PDB file of C-alpha atoms in Angstrom:
ATOM      1  CA  MET A 204     -77.515   5.554 168.436  1.00 88.00           C
ATOM      2  CA  LEU A 205     -76.226   1.963 168.430  1.00 97.00           C
ATOM      3  CA  LYS A 206     -74.441   0.080 171.193  1.00 97.00           C
ATOM      4  CA  PHE A 207     -72.936  -3.392 171.335  1.00 97.00           C
ATOM      5  CA  LYS A 208     -72.543  -4.314 175.005  1.00 97.00           C
ATOM      6  CA  ASP A 209     -70.374  -7.273 176.053  1.00 97.00           C
ATOM      7  CA  LEU A 210     -71.421  -8.944 172.811  1.00 97.00           C
ATOM      8  CA  ASN A 211     -70.508 -12.565 172.122  1.00 97.00           C
ATOM      9  CA  VAL A 212     -71.478 -14.151 168.809  1.00 96.00           C
ATOM     10  CA  PHE A 213     -71.502 -17.817 167.864  1.00 96.00           C
ATOM     11  CA  TYR A 214     -71.932 -19.933 164.751  1.00 91.00           C
ATOM     12  CA  GLY A 215     -73.062 -23.176 166.365  1.00 88.00           C
ATOM     13  CA  THR A 216     -70.268 -24.055 168.791  1.00 90.00           C
ATOM     14  CA  SER A 217     -67.768 -21.664 167.176  1.00 94.00           C
ATOM     15  CA  HIS A 218     -67.207 -18.540 169.276  1.00 97.00           C
ATOM     16  CA  ILE A 219     -66.498 -15.715 166.789  1.00 96.00           C
ATOM     17  CA  ILE A 220     -66.992 -12.388 168.632  1.00 96.00           C
ATOM     18  CA  HIS A 221     -65.694 -12.079 172.205  1.00 97.00           C
ATOM     19  CA  ASP A 222     -67.012  -9.553 174.754  1.00 97.00           C
ATOM     20  CA  LEU A 223     -67.178  -6.731 172.245  1.00 97.00           C
ATOM     21  CA  ASN A 224     -68.184  -3.219 173.317  1.00 97.00           C
ATOM     22  CA  LEU A 225     -68.748  -0.597 170.648  1.00 97.00           C
ATOM     23  CA  GLU A 226     -70.845   2.541 170.202  1.00 97.00           C
ATOM     24  CA  ILE A 227     -71.907   4.050 166.873  1.00 97.00           C
ATOM     25  CA  ARG A 228     -72.971   7.700 167.016  1.00 97.00           C
ATOM     26  CA  LYS A 229     -75.928   9.166 165.176  1.00 97.00           C
ATOM     27  CA  GLY A 230     -74.958  10.838 161.907  1.00 96.00           C
ATOM     28  CA  GLU A 231     -71.491   9.347 161.535  1.00 97.00           C
ATOM     29  CA  VAL A 232     -69.794   6.955 159.129  1.00 97.00           C
ATOM     30  CA  PHE A 233     -68.157   4.191 161.129  1.00 98.00           C
ATOM     31  CA  CYS A 234     -65.723   1.835 159.412  1.00 97.00           C
ATOM     32  CA  ILE A 235     -65.094  -1.729 160.628  1.00 97.00           C
ATOM     33  CA  MET A 236     -61.793  -3.092 159.384  1.00 96.00           C
ATOM     34  CA  GLY A 237     -59.518  -6.092 159.739  1.00 94.00           C
ATOM     35  CA  ARG A 238     -58.091  -9.103 157.963  1.00 92.00           C
ATOM     36  CA  ASN A 239     -60.310 -11.783 156.469  1.00 91.00           C
ATOM     37  CA  GLY A 240     -61.904 -14.088 159.018  1.00 91.00           C
ATOM     38  CA  VAL A 241     -61.680 -11.822 162.071  1.00 94.00           C
ATOM     39  CA  GLY A 242     -65.449 -11.453 162.536  1.00 94.00           C
ATOM     40  CA  LYS A 243     -66.434  -8.346 160.554  1.00 95.00           C
ATOM     41  CA  THR A 244     -69.329  -9.897 158.648  1.00 95.00           C
ATOM     42  CA  THR A 245     -70.345 -11.888 161.728  1.00 95.00           C
ATOM     43  CA  LEU A 246     -70.677  -8.645 163.679  1.00 96.00           C
ATOM     44  CA  LEU A 247     -72.949  -7.191 161.010  1.00 96.00           C
ATOM     45  CA  ARG A 248     -75.048 -10.350 160.890  1.00 94.00           C
ATOM     46  CA  SER A 249     -75.438 -10.218 164.670  1.00 96.00           C
ATOM     47  CA  LEU A 250     -76.872  -6.707 164.306  1.00 96.00           C
ATOM     48  CA  LEU A 251     -79.455  -8.014 161.819  1.00 94.00           C
ATOM     49  CA  GLY A 252     -80.044 -11.288 163.674  1.00 93.00           C
ATOM     50  CA  ILE A 253     -79.128 -13.391 160.643  1.00 93.00           C
ATOM     51  CA  GLY A 254     -77.931 -16.947 161.240  1.00 89.00           C
ATOM     52  CA  VAL A 255     -75.969 -16.406 164.462  1.00 92.00           C
ATOM     53  CA  GLN A 256     -76.481 -16.813 168.203  1.00 94.00           C
ATOM     54  CA  THR A 257     -75.622 -13.936 170.521  1.00 95.00           C
ATOM     55  CA  LYS A 258     -75.071 -13.210 174.188  1.00 96.00           C
ATOM     56  CA  GLY A 259     -74.859  -9.692 175.507  1.00 96.00           C
ATOM     57  CA  GLY A 260     -76.714  -6.591 174.412  1.00 96.00           C
ATOM     58  CA  ILE A 261     -77.460  -4.724 171.194  1.00 97.00           C
ATOM     59  CA  GLU A 262     -79.168  -1.402 171.784  1.00 97.00           C
ATOM     60  CA  LEU A 263     -80.624   0.851 169.075  1.00 96.00           C
ATOM     61  CA  ASP A 264     -81.930   4.301 170.015  1.00 94.00           C
ATOM     62  CA  GLY A 265     -82.197   3.190 173.630  1.00 93.00           C
ATOM     63  CA  ALA A 266     -84.149  -0.007 172.880  1.00 95.00           C
ATOM     64  CA  GLU A 267     -82.714  -3.492 173.399  1.00 96.00           C
ATOM     65  CA  ILE A 268     -83.069  -5.360 170.094  1.00 96.00           C
ATOM     66  CA  SER A 269     -81.035  -8.539 170.565  1.00 94.00           C
ATOM     67  CA  ARG A 270     -84.199 -10.624 170.924  1.00 93.00           C
ATOM     68  CA  ASP A 271     -85.979  -9.033 167.960  1.00 95.00           C
ATOM     69  CA  LEU A 272     -86.469 -11.037 164.775  1.00 95.00           C
ATOM     70  CA  THR A 273     -84.700  -9.845 161.642  1.00 94.00           C
ATOM     71  CA  TYR A 274     -87.763  -8.177 160.115  1.00 92.00           C
ATOM     72  CA  GLN A 275     -88.421  -6.352 163.404  1.00 94.00           C
ATOM     73  CA  ARG A 276     -84.892  -4.954 163.392  1.00 95.00           C
ATOM     74  CA  ALA A 277     -85.360  -3.824 159.802  1.00 94.00           C
ATOM     75  CA  ARG A 278     -88.558  -2.010 160.778  1.00 93.00           C
ATOM     76  CA  ARG A 279     -86.645  -0.249 163.529  1.00 94.00           C
ATOM     77  CA  GLY A 280     -84.603   1.377 160.762  1.00 94.00           C
ATOM     78  CA  ILE A 281     -81.658  -0.896 159.962  1.00 96.00           C
ATOM     79  CA  GLY A 282     -80.964  -1.198 156.233  1.00 96.00           C
ATOM     80  CA  TYR A 283     -78.511  -3.879 155.124  1.00 96.00           C
ATOM     81  CA  VAL A 284     -76.404  -4.323 151.994  1.00 96.00           C
ATOM     82  CA  PRO A 285     -74.880  -7.809 152.291  1.00 93.00           C
ATOM     83  CA  GLN A 286     -71.574  -8.974 150.916  1.00 90.00           C
ATOM     84  CA  GLY A 287     -72.326 -10.562 147.551  1.00 86.00           C
ATOM     85  CA  ARG A 288     -75.362  -8.299 146.979  1.00 88.00           C
ATOM     86  CA  GLU A 289     -77.961 -11.151 146.977  1.00 91.00           C
ATOM     87  CA  ILE A 290     -80.047  -9.819 144.109  1.00 94.00           C
ATOM     88  CA  VAL A 291     -83.191 -11.939 143.702  1.00 93.00           C
ATOM     89  CA  PRO A 292     -83.049 -13.931 140.436  1.00 92.00           C
ATOM     90  CA  GLY A 293     -85.925 -13.483 138.021  1.00 90.00           C
ATOM     91  CA  LEU A 294     -87.082 -10.166 139.444  1.00 96.00           C
ATOM     92  CA  SER A 295     -86.754  -6.866 137.621  1.00 97.00           C
ATOM     93  CA  VAL A 296     -84.710  -3.955 138.878  1.00 97.00           C
ATOM     94  CA  LEU A 297     -87.893  -2.264 140.100  1.00 97.00           C
ATOM     95  CA  ASP A 298     -89.214  -5.361 141.865  1.00 96.00           C
ATOM     96  CA  ASN A 299     -85.872  -5.920 143.598  1.00 96.00           C
ATOM     97  CA  ILE A 300     -85.975  -2.371 144.929  1.00 96.00           C
ATOM     98  CA  LEU A 301     -89.599  -2.661 146.016  1.00 95.00           C
ATOM     99  CA  LEU A 302     -88.738  -5.721 148.116  1.00 94.00           C
ATOM    100  CA  GLY A 303     -87.163  -3.265 150.533  1.00 93.00           C
ATOM    101  CA  CYS A 304     -90.513  -1.573 151.071  1.00 92.00           C
ATOM    102  CA  ASN A 305     -91.741  -4.687 152.894  1.00 89.00           C
ATOM    103  CA  ALA A 306     -89.512  -3.689 155.792  1.00 89.00           C
ATOM    104  CA  ARG A 307     -90.886  -0.156 156.138  1.00 89.00           C
ATOM    105  CA  ALA A 308     -92.697   0.622 159.354  1.00 84.00           C
ATOM    106  CA  ASP A 309     -94.997   3.149 157.645  1.00 87.00           C
ATOM    107  CA  GLY A 310     -96.363   0.789 154.995  1.00 83.00           C
ATOM    108  CA  GLN A 311     -95.276   2.958 152.045  1.00 86.00           C
ATOM    109  CA  THR A 312     -94.630   1.091 148.811  1.00 88.00           C
ATOM    110  CA  SER A 313     -92.954   3.699 146.619  1.00 89.00           C
ATOM    111  CA  VAL A 314     -89.279   4.056 145.771  1.00 92.00           C
ATOM    112  CA  PRO A 315     -87.663   6.959 147.683  1.00 91.00           C
ATOM    113  CA  PRO A 316     -86.708   9.787 145.261  1.00 93.00           C
ATOM    114  CA  LEU A 317     -83.120   9.785 146.540  1.00 94.00           C
ATOM    115  CA  VAL A 318     -82.641   6.359 144.888  1.00 95.00           C
ATOM    116  CA  TRP A 319     -83.130   7.893 141.436  1.00 95.00           C
ATOM    117  CA  THR A 320     -80.950  10.863 142.386  1.00 95.00           C
ATOM    118  CA  LEU A 321     -78.070   8.624 143.427  1.00 96.00           C
ATOM    119  CA  PHE A 322     -78.512   5.891 140.824  1.00 96.00           C
ATOM    120  CA  PRO A 323     -80.108   7.262 137.622  1.00 95.00           C
ATOM    121  CA  PHE A 324     -78.951   4.156 135.736  1.00 94.00           C
ATOM    122  CA  LEU A 325     -81.473   2.075 137.669  1.00 96.00           C
ATOM    123  CA  LYS A 326     -84.344   4.375 136.737  1.00 94.00           C
ATOM    124  CA  ASP A 327     -83.462   3.910 133.069  1.00 94.00           C
ATOM    125  CA  HIS A 328     -83.471   0.098 133.356  1.00 95.00           C
ATOM    126  CA  LEU A 329     -86.414  -0.665 135.637  1.00 95.00           C
ATOM    127  CA  ASN A 330     -87.638  -3.647 133.626  1.00 95.00           C
ATOM    128  CA  ARG A 331     -84.309  -5.423 133.242  1.00 95.00           C
ATOM    129  CA  ARG A 332     -83.704  -8.477 135.365  1.00 95.00           C
ATOM    130  CA  GLY A 333     -81.507  -7.551 138.283  1.00 95.00           C
ATOM    131  CA  THR A 334     -79.230 -10.515 137.728  1.00 93.00           C
ATOM    132  CA  ASN A 335     -78.538  -9.340 134.155  1.00 94.00           C
ATOM    133  CA  LEU A 336     -76.758  -6.240 135.449  1.00 93.00           C
ATOM    134  CA  SER A 337     -72.994  -6.013 135.933  1.00 92.00           C
ATOM    135  CA  GLY A 338     -71.529  -6.520 139.393  1.00 92.00           C
ATOM    136  CA  GLY A 339     -71.251  -2.795 140.025  1.00 92.00           C
ATOM    137  CA  GLN A 340     -74.777  -2.151 138.782  1.00 94.00           C
ATOM    138  CA  GLN A 341     -76.066  -4.936 141.041  1.00 95.00           C
ATOM    139  CA  GLN A 342     -74.343  -3.265 143.974  1.00 95.00           C
ATOM    140  CA  GLN A 343     -76.153  -0.039 143.173  1.00 95.00           C
ATOM    141  CA  LEU A 344     -79.356  -2.075 143.097  1.00 96.00           C
ATOM    142  CA  ALA A 345     -78.582  -3.668 146.476  1.00 96.00           C
ATOM    143  CA  ILE A 346     -78.024  -0.230 148.011  1.00 97.00           C
ATOM    144  CA  ALA A 347     -81.246   1.043 146.414  1.00 97.00           C
ATOM    145  CA  ARG A 348     -83.166  -1.912 147.895  1.00 96.00           C
ATOM    146  CA  ALA A 349     -81.768  -1.116 151.351  1.00 96.00           C
ATOM    147  CA  LEU A 350     -82.715   2.555 150.953  1.00 97.00           C
ATOM    148  CA  ALA A 351     -86.274   1.505 150.089  1.00 95.00           C
ATOM    149  CA  THR A 352     -86.591   0.284 153.700  1.00 94.00           C
ATOM    150  CA  ASP A 353     -86.350   3.958 154.777  1.00 93.00           C
ATOM    151  CA  PRO A 354     -83.438   3.249 157.125  1.00 95.00           C
ATOM    152  CA  SER A 355     -82.041   5.481 159.829  1.00 94.00           C
ATOM    153  CA  ILE A 356     -78.824   3.452 159.803  1.00 97.00           C
ATOM    154  CA  LEU A 357     -77.337   1.814 156.705  1.00 97.00           C
ATOM    155  CA  VAL A 358     -75.029  -1.197 157.064  1.00 97.00           C
ATOM    156  CA  LEU A 359     -72.790  -2.093 154.104  1.00 97.00           C
ATOM    157  CA  ASP A 360     -70.514  -5.130 153.920  1.00 95.00           C
ATOM    158  CA  GLU A 361     -67.574  -4.394 151.587  1.00 93.00           C
ATOM    159  CA  PRO A 362     -69.671  -2.415 149.080  1.00 93.00           C
ATOM    160  CA  THR A 363     -66.862  -1.956 146.521  1.00 88.00           C
ATOM    161  CA  GLU A 364     -65.452  -5.496 146.573  1.00 89.00           C
ATOM    162  CA  GLY A 365     -65.123  -7.069 143.120  1.00 85.00           C
ATOM    163  CA  ILE A 366     -66.629  -4.086 141.291  1.00 89.00           C
ATOM    164  CA  GLN A 367     -65.325  -2.575 138.066  1.00 87.00           C
ATOM    165  CA  PRO A 368     -63.271   0.586 138.713  1.00 87.00           C
ATOM    166  CA  ASN A 369     -65.555   2.921 136.723  1.00 84.00           C
ATOM    167  CA  ILE A 370     -68.445   2.188 139.143  1.00 89.00           C
ATOM    168  CA  VAL A 371     -66.429   2.028 142.376  1.00 90.00           C
ATOM    169  CA  GLU A 372     -66.037   5.811 142.480  1.00 91.00           C
ATOM    170  CA  HIS A 373     -69.776   6.313 141.881  1.00 92.00           C
ATOM    171  CA  ILE A 374     -70.663   3.988 144.764  1.00 93.00           C
ATOM    172  CA  GLU A 375     -68.148   5.659 147.063  1.00 93.00           C
ATOM    173  CA  GLN A 376     -69.592   9.079 146.220  1.00 94.00           C
ATOM    174  CA  ALA A 377     -73.118   7.791 146.871  1.00 95.00           C
ATOM    175  CA  ILE A 378     -72.134   6.512 150.331  1.00 95.00           C
ATOM    176  CA  VAL A 379     -70.528   9.831 151.239  1.00 95.00           C
ATOM    177  CA  SER A 380     -73.578  11.711 149.937  1.00 96.00           C
ATOM    178  CA  LEU A 381     -76.006   9.564 151.950  1.00 97.00           C
ATOM    179  CA  ASN A 382     -74.207  10.643 155.102  1.00 96.00           C
ATOM    180  CA  ARG A 383     -73.315  14.225 154.238  1.00 95.00           C
ATOM    181  CA  ASP A 384     -76.429  15.287 152.329  1.00 95.00           C
ATOM    182  CA  TYR A 385     -79.119  13.043 153.838  1.00 94.00           C
ATOM    183  CA  GLY A 386     -77.793  12.619 157.387  1.00 94.00           C
ATOM    184  CA  LEU A 387     -77.803   8.815 157.262  1.00 97.00           C
ATOM    185  CA  THR A 388     -75.756   6.961 159.860  1.00 98.00           C
ATOM    186  CA  ILE A 389     -73.556   4.413 158.095  1.00 98.00           C
ATOM    187  CA  ILE A 390     -71.668   1.330 159.267  1.00 98.00           C
ATOM    188  CA  LEU A 391     -69.188   0.235 156.671  1.00 95.00           C
ATOM    189  CA  VAL A 392     -67.003  -2.864 156.435  1.00 95.00           C
ATOM    190  CA  GLU A 393     -64.230  -1.752 154.107  1.00 91.00           C
ATOM    191  CA  GLN A 394     -60.755  -2.979 153.195  1.00 87.00           C
ATOM    192  CA  LYS A 395     -59.786  -0.030 150.999  1.00 89.00           C
ATOM    193  CA  ILE A 396     -57.745   2.211 153.270  1.00 91.00           C
ATOM    194  CA  ARG A 397     -58.058   5.246 150.993  1.00 90.00           C
ATOM    195  CA  PHE A 398     -61.847   5.129 151.044  1.00 91.00           C
ATOM    196  CA  ALA A 399     -61.989   4.438 154.777  1.00 91.00           C
ATOM    197  CA  ARG A 400     -59.880   7.514 155.434  1.00 92.00           C
ATOM    198  CA  THR A 401     -61.981   9.621 153.059  1.00 90.00           C
ATOM    199  CA  ALA A 402     -65.466   8.541 154.143  1.00 92.00           C
ATOM    200  CA  ALA A 403     -65.336   7.491 157.799  1.00 96.00           C
ATOM    201  CA  HIS A 404     -65.397   9.620 160.932  1.00 96.00           C
ATOM    202  CA  ARG A 405     -64.239   6.793 163.205  1.00 97.00           C
ATOM    203  CA  PHE A 406     -63.008   3.216 162.847  1.00 97.00           C
ATOM    204  CA  ALA A 407     -62.471  -0.041 164.689  1.00 97.00           C
ATOM    205  CA  ILE A 408     -60.079  -2.809 163.661  1.00 96.00           C
ATOM    206  CA  LEU A 409     -61.087  -6.337 164.634  1.00 97.00           C
ATOM    207  CA  GLU A 410     -58.654  -9.123 165.393  1.00 95.00           C
ATOM    208  CA  LYS A 411     -59.692 -12.587 166.617  1.00 92.00           C
ATOM    209  CA  GLY A 412     -63.221 -11.351 167.296  1.00 94.00           C
ATOM    210  CA  GLN A 413     -62.145  -8.430 169.480  1.00 96.00           C
ATOM    211  CA  ILE A 414     -61.393  -4.754 168.919  1.00 96.00           C
ATOM    212  CA  ALA A 415     -57.633  -4.425 168.484  1.00 95.00           C
ATOM    213  CA  ALA A 416     -57.626  -0.688 167.740  1.00 95.00           C
ATOM    214  CA  ALA A 417     -60.191   2.097 167.420  1.00 96.00           C
ATOM    215  CA  GLY A 418     -60.407   5.853 167.184  1.00 96.00           C
ATOM    216  CA  GLN A 419     -60.903   8.839 164.933  1.00 96.00           C
ATOM    217  CA  THR A 420     -60.038   8.281 161.292  1.00 95.00           C
ATOM    218  CA  ALA A 421     -57.136  10.696 161.716  1.00 92.00           C
ATOM    219  CA  ASP A 422     -55.665   8.080 164.078  1.00 93.00           C
ATOM    220  CA  LEU A 423     -55.713   5.369 161.383  1.00 93.00           C
ATOM    221  CA  SER A 424     -51.955   5.327 160.949  1.00 93.00           C
ATOM    222  CA  ASN A 425     -49.855   3.264 158.568  1.00 92.00           C
ATOM    223  CA  GLU A 426     -48.384   1.571 161.636  1.00 93.00           C
ATOM    224  CA  LEU A 427     -51.823   0.353 162.753  1.00 93.00           C
ATOM    225  CA  ILE A 428     -52.629  -0.821 159.252  1.00 92.00           C
ATOM    226  CA  HIS A 429     -49.383  -2.756 158.986  1.00 91.00           C
ATOM    227  CA  LYS A 430     -49.823  -4.307 162.430  1.00 92.00           C
ATOM    228  CA  HIS A 431     -53.434  -5.391 162.149  1.00 91.00           C
ATOM    229  CA  MET A 432     -54.239  -5.620 158.441  1.00 89.00           C
ATOM    230  CA  SER A 433     -51.145  -6.582 156.479  1.00 82.00           C
ATOM    231  CA  LEU A 434     -50.937 -10.203 155.372  1.00 66.00           C
TER     232      LEU A 434
END
């Protein structure tokens, strides 16, 4: 479904990702892991075309997209939940969700029913300002906004970071359900080993902008974690 081919990514003159080759399969949850600063978020931003320069190829469903603008990539079916959530100040919960509809290729402007199924809290608070929600509730809102784009692949950057424990489990269950029950392909940057092992089919660990280890989640051993992720 998605291929990174000899991908190099730069912030200005800083070379962050080096000759990376990676394939994400349709219908799987793929977890990208690694210590802070190894290029995980940069890799996701290169997929969306946000604020980075790239060399090499990015192929989605057989089409080369590395020259597409960000909105064009979104209309190809890439939904993005950024680190930090980026809820728009001043807008209501409903209006934040509806922003995602601007990226739909079919022009629909209604909230997908699965949003209310996964996050009933949002339906009960449509007129509240999004920035007045708790961190965990804002993360639900950010996922709902991405789902409003009608994505075929959902990209989440550390979706449970800094969230109160009583909502973390709900978000984790929602991510698993989106893949298992709705068939959504998911790319997940995640530091929580337990959740990575529970949710993901395959993984890749980045180190210095390259893939240091990869495989089936069953291969995510404590030895690999200690070698590539321990501080």
